[in-house]
Amino acid sequence: MAASLLALAFACGLPGIAAAAEEQAHKQAHKQAHKQAHKAPQKQVGKQSSKQAKQPAKKPAQKAAQQKAAQQKAAQQKPAQQPAVAAVPADEHADGFLNLYVELCVRHFGDLEEFHARLLHDKVPKLPAEDAQLFLSGMEGDAWPVPYKGDMENYVLALPAGKNLCLLHARRANAAAVEKGFLDIVADAPSPMVARRGPNREELTEAKIRTRTVSTTWAPPDARRKMEFMLTTTASSKAELQVLGSVAMVAGGEQQAPTSMPTKAKTTAPARQTQARPHASP
């Protein structure tokens, strides 16, 4: 996934990034090849051969005894193992969210308007306007339930009209697993861009649900516009939605619009796909 994200960054319209990176990689490869070609391997081989020739041949029994002694010494010097750090549990919904985030929002970020128009032209079943507003934070646009491994209930893609902003929601996913995967994906930016972590933010919603927001921006040094990757999660089972991820282009120190999840959300498919309607949240 990280490789897909890096490749997409080159196509996002930031001037000169792809050309500069390609030229730099070519120069480094040429320099390394030139350096290796002028080394004197024959001399090194000769030294190693004469050194080995001076050493007396060891008998098999003597060699085996020395190896055994070395292994025993290494075992005695080996420090006691530290207790393992608890791993974040795997979660299929988290994997699904991260895959869709890269495949839909990140991959198409350079052509969001075209992507939006293509979905409408192909008449991909979308949410009714009243339900779509819940995922658009009051902006104009459209929202689609996204199938993943046969599940039509859990993910919703929202594309505000005329904005460099893509939103992906998940009704259920392990918050810790999603955050870890998200931060791994956006940790490294392709040169000459620089990745910068934003401050973590925790909030308490009106429904007393605690949310956590993390973000990272990519941009060349001193650039006025930045790609911003943002993730808001909650571990609360009472939340209608547990994950909101977004990709946006922002200017200066501003932050993209929506960072909080809807208080009520229907992740259902359109009426013609009633079989995909989820159970009501408790």
PDB file of C-alpha atoms in Angstrom, residues 59-164:
ATOM      1  CA  LYS A  59      41.744 -30.997  11.275  1.00  0.00           C
ATOM      2  CA  PRO A  60      38.001 -31.826  11.189  1.00  0.00           C
ATOM      3  CA  ALA A  61      37.924 -32.865  14.853  1.00  0.00           C
ATOM      4  CA  GLN A  62      39.754 -29.726  15.972  1.00  0.00           C
ATOM      5  CA  LYS A  63      37.482 -27.516  13.858  1.00  0.00           C
ATOM      6  CA  ALA A  64      34.317 -29.135  15.274  1.00  0.00           C
ATOM      7  CA  ALA A  65      35.575 -28.673  18.851  1.00  0.00           C
ATOM      8  CA  GLN A  66      36.306 -25.009  18.242  1.00  0.00           C
ATOM      9  CA  GLN A  67      32.837 -24.432  16.744  1.00  0.00           C
ATOM     10  CA  LYS A  68      31.166 -26.107  19.731  1.00  0.00           C
ATOM     11  CA  ALA A  69      33.164 -23.986  22.177  1.00  0.00           C
ATOM     12  CA  ALA A  70      32.255 -20.825  20.290  1.00  0.00           C
ATOM     13  CA  GLN A  71      28.552 -21.716  20.356  1.00  0.00           C
ATOM     14  CA  GLN A  72      28.634 -22.387  24.119  1.00  0.00           C
ATOM     15  CA  LYS A  73      30.394 -19.069  24.737  1.00  0.00           C
ATOM     16  CA  ALA A  74      27.842 -17.193  22.612  1.00  0.00           C
ATOM     17  CA  ALA A  75      24.954 -18.849  24.461  1.00  0.00           C
ATOM     18  CA  GLN A  76      26.390 -17.777  27.827  1.00  0.00           C
ATOM     19  CA  GLN A  77      26.872 -14.167  26.692  1.00  0.00           C
ATOM     20  CA  LYS A  78      23.416 -13.849  25.075  1.00  0.00           C
ATOM     21  CA  PRO A  79      21.288 -11.474  27.202  1.00  0.00           C
ATOM     22  CA  ALA A  80      17.944 -12.542  28.546  1.00  0.00           C
ATOM     23  CA  GLN A  81      15.097 -11.825  26.154  1.00  0.00           C
ATOM     24  CA  GLN A  82      12.959  -8.807  26.962  1.00  0.00           C
ATOM     25  CA  PRO A  83       9.200  -9.291  27.193  1.00  0.00           C
ATOM     26  CA  ALA A  84       7.577  -8.779  23.803  1.00  0.00           C
ATOM     27  CA  VAL A  85       5.608  -5.580  23.172  1.00  0.00           C
ATOM     28  CA  ALA A  86       1.908  -6.251  22.775  1.00  0.00           C
ATOM     29  CA  ALA A  87       1.019  -6.258  19.084  1.00  0.00           C
ATOM     30  CA  VAL A  88      -2.013  -4.495  17.677  1.00  0.00           C
ATOM     31  CA  PRO A  89      -4.595  -7.209  16.937  1.00  0.00           C
ATOM     32  CA  ALA A  90      -5.324  -7.903  13.285  1.00  0.00           C
ATOM     33  CA  ASP A  91      -8.711  -6.776  12.065  1.00  0.00           C
ATOM     34  CA  GLU A  92     -10.301  -7.556   8.689  1.00  0.00           C
ATOM     35  CA  HIS A  93     -12.340  -4.344   8.757  1.00  0.00           C
ATOM     36  CA  ALA A  94      -9.177  -2.332   9.426  1.00  0.00           C
ATOM     37  CA  ASP A  95      -7.426  -4.007   6.493  1.00  0.00           C
ATOM     38  CA  GLY A  96     -10.455  -3.314   4.327  1.00  0.00           C
ATOM     39  CA  PHE A  97     -10.515   0.349   5.272  1.00  0.00           C
ATOM     40  CA  LEU A  98      -6.798   0.840   4.595  1.00  0.00           C
ATOM     41  CA  ASN A  99      -6.989  -0.938   1.239  1.00  0.00           C
ATOM     42  CA  LEU A 100     -10.002   1.122   0.140  1.00  0.00           C
ATOM     43  CA  TYR A 101      -8.440   4.344   1.440  1.00  0.00           C
ATOM     44  CA  VAL A 102      -5.430   3.832  -0.824  1.00  0.00           C
ATOM     45  CA  GLU A 103      -7.349   2.412  -3.796  1.00  0.00           C
ATOM     46  CA  LEU A 104     -10.108   5.041  -3.814  1.00  0.00           C
ATOM     47  CA  CYS A 105      -8.994   8.263  -2.141  1.00  0.00           C
ATOM     48  CA  VAL A 106      -5.220   8.169  -2.559  1.00  0.00           C
ATOM     49  CA  ARG A 107      -4.978   6.627  -6.018  1.00  0.00           C
ATOM     50  CA  HIS A 108      -7.618   8.964  -7.465  1.00  0.00           C
ATOM     51  CA  PHE A 109      -6.598  12.106  -5.608  1.00  0.00           C
ATOM     52  CA  GLY A 110      -4.949  13.567  -8.698  1.00  0.00           C
ATOM     53  CA  ASP A 111      -8.184  13.249 -10.715  1.00  0.00           C
ATOM     54  CA  LEU A 112     -11.008  13.478  -8.178  1.00  0.00           C
ATOM     55  CA  GLU A 113     -13.324  15.426 -10.499  1.00  0.00           C
ATOM     56  CA  GLU A 114     -12.857  12.878 -13.275  1.00  0.00           C
ATOM     57  CA  PHE A 115     -13.328  10.011 -10.810  1.00  0.00           C
ATOM     58  CA  HIS A 116     -16.506  11.632  -9.483  1.00  0.00           C
ATOM     59  CA  ALA A 117     -17.862  12.169 -12.996  1.00  0.00           C
ATOM     60  CA  ARG A 118     -17.037   8.593 -14.015  1.00  0.00           C
ATOM     61  CA  LEU A 119     -18.938   7.129 -11.057  1.00  0.00           C
ATOM     62  CA  LEU A 120     -21.956   9.256 -11.979  1.00  0.00           C
ATOM     63  CA  HIS A 121     -21.671   8.413 -15.682  1.00  0.00           C
ATOM     64  CA  ASP A 122     -21.443   4.687 -14.961  1.00  0.00           C
ATOM     65  CA  LYS A 123     -24.476   5.038 -12.679  1.00  0.00           C
ATOM     66  CA  VAL A 124     -22.764   3.301  -9.770  1.00  0.00           C
ATOM     67  CA  PRO A 125     -25.507   2.945  -7.106  1.00  0.00           C
ATOM     68  CA  LYS A 126     -25.152   5.803  -4.622  1.00  0.00           C
ATOM     69  CA  LEU A 127     -26.854   6.858  -1.422  1.00  0.00           C
ATOM     70  CA  PRO A 128     -29.980   9.024  -1.548  1.00  0.00           C
ATOM     71  CA  ALA A 129     -29.236  12.728  -1.173  1.00  0.00           C
ATOM     72  CA  GLU A 130     -30.572  12.919   2.392  1.00  0.00           C
ATOM     73  CA  ASP A 131     -28.336  10.048   3.516  1.00  0.00           C
ATOM     74  CA  ALA A 132     -25.325  11.292   1.567  1.00  0.00           C
ATOM     75  CA  GLN A 133     -25.351  14.583   3.493  1.00  0.00           C
ATOM     76  CA  LEU A 134     -24.436  12.718   6.639  1.00  0.00           C
ATOM     77  CA  PHE A 135     -21.094  11.814   5.055  1.00  0.00           C
ATOM     78  CA  LEU A 136     -20.436  15.170   3.386  1.00  0.00           C
ATOM     79  CA  SER A 137     -20.524  17.416   6.474  1.00  0.00           C
ATOM     80  CA  GLY A 138     -23.024  19.764   4.832  1.00  0.00           C
ATOM     81  CA  MET A 139     -21.093  20.096   1.546  1.00  0.00           C
ATOM     82  CA  GLU A 140     -22.581  19.372  -1.860  1.00  0.00           C
ATOM     83  CA  GLY A 141     -21.562  16.097  -3.407  1.00  0.00           C
ATOM     84  CA  ASP A 142     -22.310  12.388  -3.516  1.00  0.00           C
ATOM     85  CA  ALA A 143     -21.674   9.293  -1.420  1.00  0.00           C
ATOM     86  CA  TRP A 144     -21.479   5.617  -2.346  1.00  0.00           C
ATOM     87  CA  PRO A 145     -21.606   2.443  -0.263  1.00  0.00           C
ATOM     88  CA  VAL A 146     -18.426   0.553  -1.143  1.00  0.00           C
ATOM     89  CA  PRO A 147     -18.440  -3.243  -1.395  1.00  0.00           C
ATOM     90  CA  TYR A 148     -15.514  -5.106   0.102  1.00  0.00           C
ATOM     91  CA  LYS A 149     -15.319  -8.899   0.044  1.00  0.00           C
ATOM     92  CA  GLY A 150     -19.089  -9.078  -0.356  1.00  0.00           C
ATOM     93  CA  ASP A 151     -19.864  -6.627   2.460  1.00  0.00           C
ATOM     94  CA  MET A 152     -21.916  -3.590   1.369  1.00  0.00           C
ATOM     95  CA  GLU A 153     -22.622  -2.274   4.848  1.00  0.00           C
ATOM     96  CA  ASN A 154     -19.339  -1.171   6.345  1.00  0.00           C
ATOM     97  CA  TYR A 155     -17.707   1.431   4.054  1.00  0.00           C
ATOM     98  CA  VAL A 156     -18.899   4.676   2.452  1.00  0.00           C
ATOM     99  CA  LEU A 157     -17.008   6.868  -0.006  1.00  0.00           C
ATOM    100  CA  ALA A 158     -17.916  10.582  -0.099  1.00  0.00           C
ATOM    101  CA  LEU A 159     -16.755  13.048  -2.771  1.00  0.00           C
ATOM    102  CA  PRO A 160     -17.654  16.704  -2.162  1.00  0.00           C
ATOM    103  CA  ALA A 161     -18.291  18.490  -5.454  1.00  0.00           C
ATOM    104  CA  GLY A 162     -15.595  20.866  -6.701  1.00  0.00           C
ATOM    105  CA  LYS A 163     -13.172  20.242  -3.824  1.00  0.00           C
ATOM    106  CA  ASN A 164      -9.778  18.574  -3.546  1.00  0.00           C
TER     107      ASN A 164
END
